[in-house]
PDB file of C-alpha atoms in Angstrom:
ATOM      1  CA  MET B   9     181.897 128.266  45.076  1.00  0.00           C
ATOM      2  CA  SER B  10     180.835 129.917  41.939  1.00  0.00           C
ATOM      3  CA  LYS B  11     178.549 128.465  39.353  1.00  0.00           C
ATOM      4  CA  GLN B  12     181.344 128.456  36.811  1.00  0.00           C
ATOM      5  CA  ASN B  13     183.538 126.258  38.974  1.00  0.00           C
ATOM      6  CA  GLU B  14     180.741 123.686  39.503  1.00  0.00           C
ATOM      7  CA  GLN B  15     180.286 123.253  35.800  1.00  0.00           C
ATOM      8  CA  GLN B  16     184.003 122.588  35.355  1.00  0.00           C
ATOM      9  CA  ALA B  17     184.043 119.964  38.086  1.00  0.00           C
ATOM     10  CA  ALA B  18     181.055 117.919  36.737  1.00  0.00           C
ATOM     11  CA  PRO B  19     181.992 114.760  34.848  1.00  0.00           C
ATOM     12  CA  GLU B  20     181.281 114.471  31.175  1.00  0.00           C
ATOM     13  CA  THR B  21     178.398 112.231  30.165  1.00  0.00           C
ATOM     14  CA  GLY B  22     177.424 110.689  26.882  1.00  0.00           C
ATOM     15  CA  PRO B  23     174.128 110.785  25.168  1.00  0.00           C
ATOM     16  CA  ALA B  24     171.000 109.892  27.126  1.00  0.00           C
ATOM     17  CA  GLY B  25     172.758 110.415  30.426  1.00  0.00           C
ATOM     18  CA  CYS B  26     175.340 107.658  29.940  1.00  0.00           C
ATOM     19  CA  GLY B  27     178.824 107.852  31.239  1.00  0.00           C
ATOM     20  CA  THR B  28     181.922 107.947  29.136  1.00  0.00           C
ATOM     21  CA  ALA B  29     181.778 106.407  25.617  1.00  0.00           C
ATOM     22  CA  ALA B  30     182.374 102.607  25.567  1.00  0.00           C
ATOM     23  CA  GLU B  31     185.362 101.284  23.707  1.00  0.00           C
ATOM     24  CA  PRO B  32     184.864  98.594  20.992  1.00  0.00           C
ATOM     25  CA  GLY B  33     184.849  95.098  22.365  1.00  0.00           C
ATOM     26  CA  ASP B  34     183.318  96.092  25.600  1.00  0.00           C
ATOM     27  CA  PRO B  35     180.890  93.416  26.873  1.00  0.00           C
ATOM     28  CA  LYS B  36     178.480  96.052  27.922  1.00  0.00           C
ATOM     29  CA  THR B  37     178.110  97.348  24.374  1.00  0.00           C
ATOM     30  CA  GLY B  38     177.831  93.951  22.600  1.00  0.00           C
ATOM     31  CA  ALA B  39     180.429  94.801  19.989  1.00  0.00           C
ATOM     32  CA  GLU B  40     182.549  91.796  18.764  1.00  0.00           C
ATOM     33  CA  PRO B  41     186.270  92.006  19.272  1.00  0.00           C
ATOM     34  CA  GLN B  42     188.458  92.034  16.179  1.00  0.00           C
ATOM     35  CA  PRO B  43     190.658  88.851  15.835  1.00  0.00           C
ATOM     36  CA  ALA B  44     194.284  89.355  16.312  1.00  0.00           C
ATOM     37  CA  ALA B  45     196.362  89.080  13.172  1.00  0.00           C
ATOM     38  CA  GLU B  46     198.282  85.790  12.847  1.00  0.00           C
ATOM     39  CA  PRO B  47     201.989  86.091  12.512  1.00  0.00           C
ATOM     40  CA  GLU B  48     203.216  85.327   9.039  1.00  0.00           C
ATOM     41  CA  GLN B  49     205.150  82.051   8.601  1.00  0.00           C
ATOM     42  CA  PRO B  50     208.767  82.739   8.031  1.00  0.00           C
ATOM     43  CA  ALA B  51     210.018  81.907   4.532  1.00  0.00           C
ATOM     44  CA  ALA B  52     212.665  79.563   5.922  1.00  0.00           C
ATOM     45  CA  GLU B  53     210.053  77.386   7.668  1.00  0.00           C
ATOM     46  CA  ALA B  54     207.878  77.138   4.491  1.00  0.00           C
ATOM     47  CA  ALA B  55     210.865  76.060   2.426  1.00  0.00           C
ATOM     48  CA  ALA B  56     211.770  73.426   5.025  1.00  0.00           C
ATOM     49  CA  GLY B  57     208.221  72.010   4.857  1.00  0.00           C
ATOM     50  CA  GLU B  58     208.383  71.706   1.058  1.00  0.00           C
ATOM     51  CA  GLU B  59     211.721  69.922   1.277  1.00  0.00           C
ATOM     52  CA  SER B  60     210.264  67.469   3.832  1.00  0.00           C
ATOM     53  CA  GLU B  61     207.358  66.648   1.491  1.00  0.00           C
ATOM     54  CA  GLN B  62     209.750  66.101  -1.414  1.00  0.00           C
ATOM     55  CA  GLU B  63     211.933  63.808   0.679  1.00  0.00           C
ATOM     56  CA  ALA B  64     208.845  61.808   1.742  1.00  0.00           C
ATOM     57  CA  GLY B  65     207.853  61.363  -1.910  1.00  0.00           C
ATOM     58  CA  GLN B  66     211.364  60.255  -2.876  1.00  0.00           C
ATOM     59  CA  VAL B  67     211.351  57.593  -0.139  1.00  0.00           C
ATOM     60  CA  SER B  68     207.882  56.153  -0.888  1.00  0.00           C
ATOM     61  CA  LEU B  69     208.404  55.672  -4.670  1.00  0.00           C
ATOM     62  CA  PRO B  70     211.177  53.036  -4.374  1.00  0.00           C
ATOM     63  CA  ALA B  71     209.123  51.273  -1.716  1.00  0.00           C
ATOM     64  CA  LEU B  72     206.148  51.109  -4.064  1.00  0.00           C
ATOM     65  CA  ARG B  73     208.339  49.784  -6.846  1.00  0.00           C
ATOM     66  CA  GLU B  74     209.699  47.106  -4.556  1.00  0.00           C
ATOM     67  CA  GLN B  75     206.172  46.086  -3.532  1.00  0.00           C
ATOM     68  CA  LEU B  76     205.136  45.949  -7.199  1.00  0.00           C
ATOM     69  CA  ALA B  77     208.112  43.753  -8.090  1.00  0.00           C
ATOM     70  CA  ALA B  78     207.331  41.401  -5.201  1.00  0.00           C
ATOM     71  CA  ALA B  79     203.670  41.188  -6.272  1.00  0.00           C
ATOM     72  CA  GLN B  80     204.666  40.436  -9.883  1.00  0.00           C
ATOM     73  CA  LYS B  81     207.057  37.715  -8.738  1.00  0.00           C
ATOM     74  CA  GLU B  82     204.387  36.142  -6.559  1.00  0.00           C
ATOM     75  CA  ALA B  83     201.890  36.233  -9.444  1.00  0.00           C
ATOM     76  CA  ALA B  84     204.419  34.582 -11.780  1.00  0.00           C
ATOM     77  CA  GLU B  85     205.100  31.840  -9.244  1.00  0.00           C
ATOM     78  CA  ALA B  86     201.364  31.257  -8.768  1.00  0.00           C
ATOM     79  CA  LYS B  87     200.889  31.045 -12.550  1.00  0.00           C
ATOM     80  CA  ASP B  88     203.758  28.563 -12.830  1.00  0.00           C
ATOM     81  CA  ARG B  89     202.261  26.388 -10.085  1.00  0.00           C
ATOM     82  CA  LEU B  90     198.881  26.522 -11.805  1.00  0.00           C
ATOM     83  CA  LEU B  91     200.361  25.483 -15.151  1.00  0.00           C
ATOM     84  CA  ARG B  92     202.247  22.595 -13.541  1.00  0.00           C
ATOM     85  CA  THR B  93     199.102  21.452 -11.760  1.00  0.00           C
ATOM     86  CA  ALA B  94     197.110  21.617 -14.997  1.00  0.00           C
ATOM     87  CA  ALA B  95     199.798  19.613 -16.834  1.00  0.00           C
ATOM     88  CA  GLU B  96     199.926  16.998 -14.084  1.00  0.00           C
ATOM     89  CA  TYR B  97     196.139  16.679 -14.120  1.00  0.00           C
ATOM     90  CA  ASP B  98     196.118  16.296 -17.919  1.00  0.00           C
ATOM     91  CA  ASN B  99     198.776  13.580 -17.710  1.00  0.00           C
ATOM     92  CA  PHE B 100     196.796  11.859 -14.954  1.00  0.00           C
ATOM     93  CA  ARG B 101     193.620  12.007 -17.051  1.00  0.00           C
ATOM     94  CA  LYS B 102     195.363  10.546 -20.116  1.00  0.00           C
ATOM     95  CA  ARG B 103     197.042   7.850 -18.043  1.00  0.00           C
ATOM     96  CA  SER B 104     193.715   6.932 -16.419  1.00  0.00           C
ATOM     97  CA  ALA B 105     192.053   6.752 -19.842  1.00  0.00           C
ATOM     98  CA  ARG B 106     194.811   4.462 -21.126  1.00  0.00           C
ATOM     99  CA  GLU B 107     194.510   2.242 -18.080  1.00  0.00           C
ATOM    100  CA  GLN B 108     190.740   2.044 -18.471  1.00  0.00           C
ATOM    101  CA  ASP B 109     191.089   1.187 -22.163  1.00  0.00           C
ATOM    102  CA  ALA B 110     193.690  -1.444 -21.339  1.00  0.00           C
ATOM    103  CA  ALA B 111     191.454  -2.966 -18.663  1.00  0.00           C
ATOM    104  CA  PHE B 112     188.521  -3.036 -21.086  1.00  0.00           C
ATOM    105  CA  ASN B 113     190.645  -4.582 -23.820  1.00  0.00           C
ATOM    106  CA  ASN B 114     191.942  -7.188 -21.396  1.00  0.00           C
ATOM    107  CA  GLY B 115     188.381  -8.130 -20.524  1.00  0.00           C
ATOM    108  CA  VAL B 116     187.354  -8.296 -24.187  1.00  0.00           C
ATOM    109  CA  SER B 117     190.443 -10.320 -25.065  1.00  0.00           C
ATOM    110  CA  PHE B 118     189.705 -12.821 -22.319  1.00  0.00           C
ATOM    111  CA  ALA B 119     186.050 -13.176 -23.348  1.00  0.00           C
ATOM    112  CA  VAL B 120     186.857 -13.533 -27.044  1.00  0.00           C
ATOM    113  CA  GLY B 121     189.586 -16.040 -26.292  1.00  0.00           C
ATOM    114  CA  GLN B 122     187.030 -18.227 -24.527  1.00  0.00           C
ATOM    115  CA  ILE B 123     184.666 -18.392 -27.526  1.00  0.00           C
ATOM    116  CA  LEU B 124     187.196 -18.709 -30.352  1.00  0.00           C
ATOM    117  CA  ASN B 125     187.228 -22.489 -30.046  1.00  0.00           C
ATOM    118  CA  ILE B 126     183.443 -22.451 -30.493  1.00  0.00           C
ATOM    119  CA  LEU B 127     183.831 -20.386 -33.667  1.00  0.00           C
ATOM    120  CA  ASP B 128     186.460 -22.824 -34.947  1.00  0.00           C
ATOM    121  CA  THR B 129     183.995 -25.676 -34.504  1.00  0.00           C
ATOM    122  CA  LEU B 130     181.244 -23.767 -36.305  1.00  0.00           C
ATOM    123  CA  GLU B 131     183.595 -23.010 -39.226  1.00  0.00           C
ATOM    124  CA  MET B 132     184.476 -26.698 -39.514  1.00  0.00           C
ATOM    125  CA  ALA B 133     180.760 -27.530 -39.545  1.00  0.00           C
ATOM    126  CA  ALA B 134     180.149 -24.922 -42.263  1.00  0.00           C
ATOM    127  CA  ARG B 135     182.869 -26.440 -44.482  1.00  0.00           C
ATOM    128  CA  ALA B 136     181.690 -30.000 -43.980  1.00  0.00           C
ATOM    129  CA  GLU B 137     179.660 -31.675 -46.709  1.00  0.00           C
ATOM    130  CA  THR B 138     176.018 -32.196 -45.762  1.00  0.00           C
ATOM    131  CA  ALA B 139     172.768 -32.927 -47.496  1.00  0.00           C
ATOM    132  CA  ASP B 140     170.817 -30.774 -45.071  1.00  0.00           C
ATOM    133  CA  GLU B 141     171.017 -27.314 -46.584  1.00  0.00           C
ATOM    134  CA  ASN B 142     168.938 -25.764 -43.831  1.00  0.00           C
ATOM    135  CA  TYR B 143     171.426 -27.026 -41.259  1.00  0.00           C
ATOM    136  CA  LYS B 144     174.361 -25.569 -43.178  1.00  0.00           C
ATOM    137  CA  LYS B 145     172.486 -22.323 -43.700  1.00  0.00           C
ATOM    138  CA  GLY B 146     171.873 -22.034 -39.964  1.00  0.00           C
ATOM    139  CA  VAL B 147     175.566 -22.564 -39.193  1.00  0.00           C
ATOM    140  CA  VAL B 148     176.605 -19.908 -41.722  1.00  0.00           C
ATOM    141  CA  MET B 149     174.118 -17.409 -40.262  1.00  0.00           C
ATOM    142  CA  THR B 150     175.528 -18.047 -36.796  1.00  0.00           C
ATOM    143  CA  LEU B 151     179.063 -17.400 -38.047  1.00  0.00           C
ATOM    144  CA  ASP B 152     177.928 -14.142 -39.708  1.00  0.00           C
ATOM    145  CA  LYS B 153     176.404 -12.923 -36.434  1.00  0.00           C
ATOM    146  CA  ALA B 154     179.564 -13.867 -34.555  1.00  0.00           C
ATOM    147  CA  ALA B 155     181.681 -11.897 -37.055  1.00  0.00           C
ATOM    148  CA  ALA B 156     179.418  -8.854 -36.615  1.00  0.00           C
ATOM    149  CA  ALA B 157     179.744  -9.113 -32.827  1.00  0.00           C
ATOM    150  CA  LEU B 158     183.537  -9.304 -33.052  1.00  0.00           C
ATOM    151  CA  SER B 159     183.601  -6.294 -35.356  1.00  0.00           C
ATOM    152  CA  ALA B 160     181.500  -4.302 -32.867  1.00  0.00           C
ATOM    153  CA  LEU B 161     184.109  -5.130 -30.211  1.00  0.00           C
ATOM    154  CA  LYS B 162     186.866  -3.987 -32.616  1.00  0.00           C
ATOM    155  CA  VAL B 163     188.213  -7.508 -32.861  1.00  0.00           C
ATOM    156  CA  GLU B 164     189.595  -8.249 -36.315  1.00  0.00           C
ATOM    157  CA  GLU B 165     190.895 -11.353 -38.039  1.00  0.00           C
ATOM    158  CA  ILE B 166     194.636 -11.402 -38.720  1.00  0.00           C
ATOM    159  CA  PRO B 167     195.407 -11.613 -42.451  1.00  0.00           C
ATOM    160  CA  ALA B 168     197.348 -14.808 -43.107  1.00  0.00           C
ATOM    161  CA  GLU B 169     196.946 -16.812 -46.334  1.00  0.00           C
ATOM    162  CA  GLY B 170     199.128 -15.414 -49.118  1.00  0.00           C
ATOM    163  CA  GLN B 171     200.851 -12.994 -46.697  1.00  0.00           C
ATOM    164  CA  PRO B 172     204.535 -13.007 -45.719  1.00  0.00           C
ATOM    165  CA  PHE B 173     205.125 -14.860 -42.480  1.00  0.00           C
ATOM    166  CA  ASP B 174     205.308 -12.530 -39.445  1.00  0.00           C
ATOM    167  CA  PRO B 175     206.251 -14.169 -36.140  1.00  0.00           C
ATOM    168  CA  ASN B 176     204.458 -11.335 -34.315  1.00  0.00           C
ATOM    169  CA  LEU B 177     201.154 -12.337 -35.914  1.00  0.00           C
ATOM    170  CA  HIS B 178     201.562 -15.942 -37.082  1.00  0.00           C
ATOM    171  CA  ALA B 179     202.581 -19.257 -35.572  1.00  0.00           C
ATOM    172  CA  ALA B 180     204.161 -21.698 -38.028  1.00  0.00           C
ATOM    173  CA  VAL B 181     202.803 -25.193 -37.496  1.00  0.00           C
ATOM    174  CA  GLY B 182     204.019 -26.711 -40.775  1.00  0.00           C
ATOM    175  CA  GLN B 183     206.176 -26.197 -43.864  1.00  0.00           C
ATOM    176  CA  ALA B 184     205.591 -26.680 -47.576  1.00  0.00           C
ATOM    177  CA  PRO B 185     207.977 -26.637 -50.532  1.00  0.00           C
ATOM    178  CA  ALA B 186     208.421 -23.213 -52.074  1.00  0.00           C
ATOM    179  CA  THR B 187     207.393 -22.732 -55.716  1.00  0.00           C
ATOM    180  CA  ASP B 188     207.310 -19.923 -58.225  1.00  0.00           C
ATOM    181  CA  GLU B 189     203.792 -19.043 -57.109  1.00  0.00           C
ATOM    182  CA  THR B 190     204.547 -19.434 -53.395  1.00  0.00           C
ATOM    183  CA  PRO B 191     208.075 -18.201 -52.643  1.00  0.00           C
ATOM    184  CA  SER B 192     209.885 -18.995 -49.438  1.00  0.00           C
ATOM    185  CA  GLY B 193     208.456 -17.257 -46.404  1.00  0.00           C
ATOM    186  CA  GLN B 194     204.936 -16.980 -47.776  1.00  0.00           C
ATOM    187  CA  ILE B 195     201.969 -18.511 -45.969  1.00  0.00           C
ATOM    188  CA  VAL B 196     200.323 -21.168 -48.089  1.00  0.00           C
ATOM    189  CA  GLN B 197     197.673 -22.506 -45.717  1.00  0.00           C
ATOM    190  CA  VAL B 198     195.819 -21.462 -42.528  1.00  0.00           C
ATOM    191  CA  TYR B 199     195.055 -24.130 -39.962  1.00  0.00           C
ATOM    192  CA  GLN B 200     193.492 -21.831 -37.430  1.00  0.00           C
ATOM    193  CA  LYS B 201     192.486 -18.168 -37.727  1.00  0.00           C
ATOM    194  CA  GLY B 202     194.151 -15.542 -35.606  1.00  0.00           C
ATOM    195  CA  TYR B 203     192.560 -12.441 -34.058  1.00  0.00           C
ATOM    196  CA  ARG B 204     193.758  -9.142 -32.592  1.00  0.00           C
ATOM    197  CA  LEU B 205     192.231  -6.201 -30.734  1.00  0.00           C
ATOM    198  CA  ASP B 206     193.588  -2.681 -31.367  1.00  0.00           C
ATOM    199  CA  GLY B 207     196.884  -4.162 -32.552  1.00  0.00           C
ATOM    200  CA  ARG B 208     197.142  -6.561 -29.627  1.00  0.00           C
ATOM    201  CA  VAL B 209     197.148 -10.226 -30.631  1.00  0.00           C
ATOM    202  CA  ILE B 210     194.467 -12.297 -28.935  1.00  0.00           C
ATOM    203  CA  ARG B 211     195.468 -15.479 -30.753  1.00  0.00           C
ATOM    204  CA  HIS B 212     198.183 -16.030 -33.344  1.00  0.00           C
ATOM    205  CA  ALA B 213     197.166 -17.510 -36.659  1.00  0.00           C
ATOM    206  CA  ALA B 214     198.340 -21.113 -37.052  1.00  0.00           C
ATOM    207  CA  VAL B 215     199.791 -21.385 -40.568  1.00  0.00           C
ATOM    208  CA  VAL B 216     201.853 -23.452 -43.002  1.00  0.00           C
ATOM    209  CA  VAL B 217     204.830 -21.578 -44.485  1.00  0.00           C
ATOM    210  CA  ALA B 218     206.605 -22.205 -47.774  1.00  0.00           C
ATOM    211  CA  GLU B 219     210.326 -23.038 -47.422  1.00  0.00           C
TER     212      GLU B 219
END
């Protein structure tokens, strides 16, 4: 074989005695492979996705409105219950206060009723003639203290003498002839004083009425 034919039969080598040139992406060369191009999304599929999102938004908005209406109704009902409870409590508080006042007044009325006869006796002693001025002075001072105590308890004497007769406040125990100065129906004399507490009569005034 000739030298020319041997050269034609020898394989081609790359630089530095390497074999054939390596293609890109070959593990032996270390070159990174290029990513494959992603297929573009068809226009029809993109449009369908947008329509689905719009439909989802259209469905959720009425649901939110319904939830809001339900929450507002529940809040209104809770407010109404709270107002009713507050009104009931206020009525209960006022009723309890009235009952307590009535119980207190009943106790005061009972206590005052027990000592009125004692006051009547002291008033008779104060009007009686006596030579012992110190004795009379002591009786008058006792009556003044009793009047102050009754005033502190809001117990007041019922006006009677010279007033028109009122069966709600007075008890007629006698009659006297009417005159120009004392017309019919007017009280001309008080036998026994009457008392009341906050408008409630503890004892009617015993009076003589002109007829």
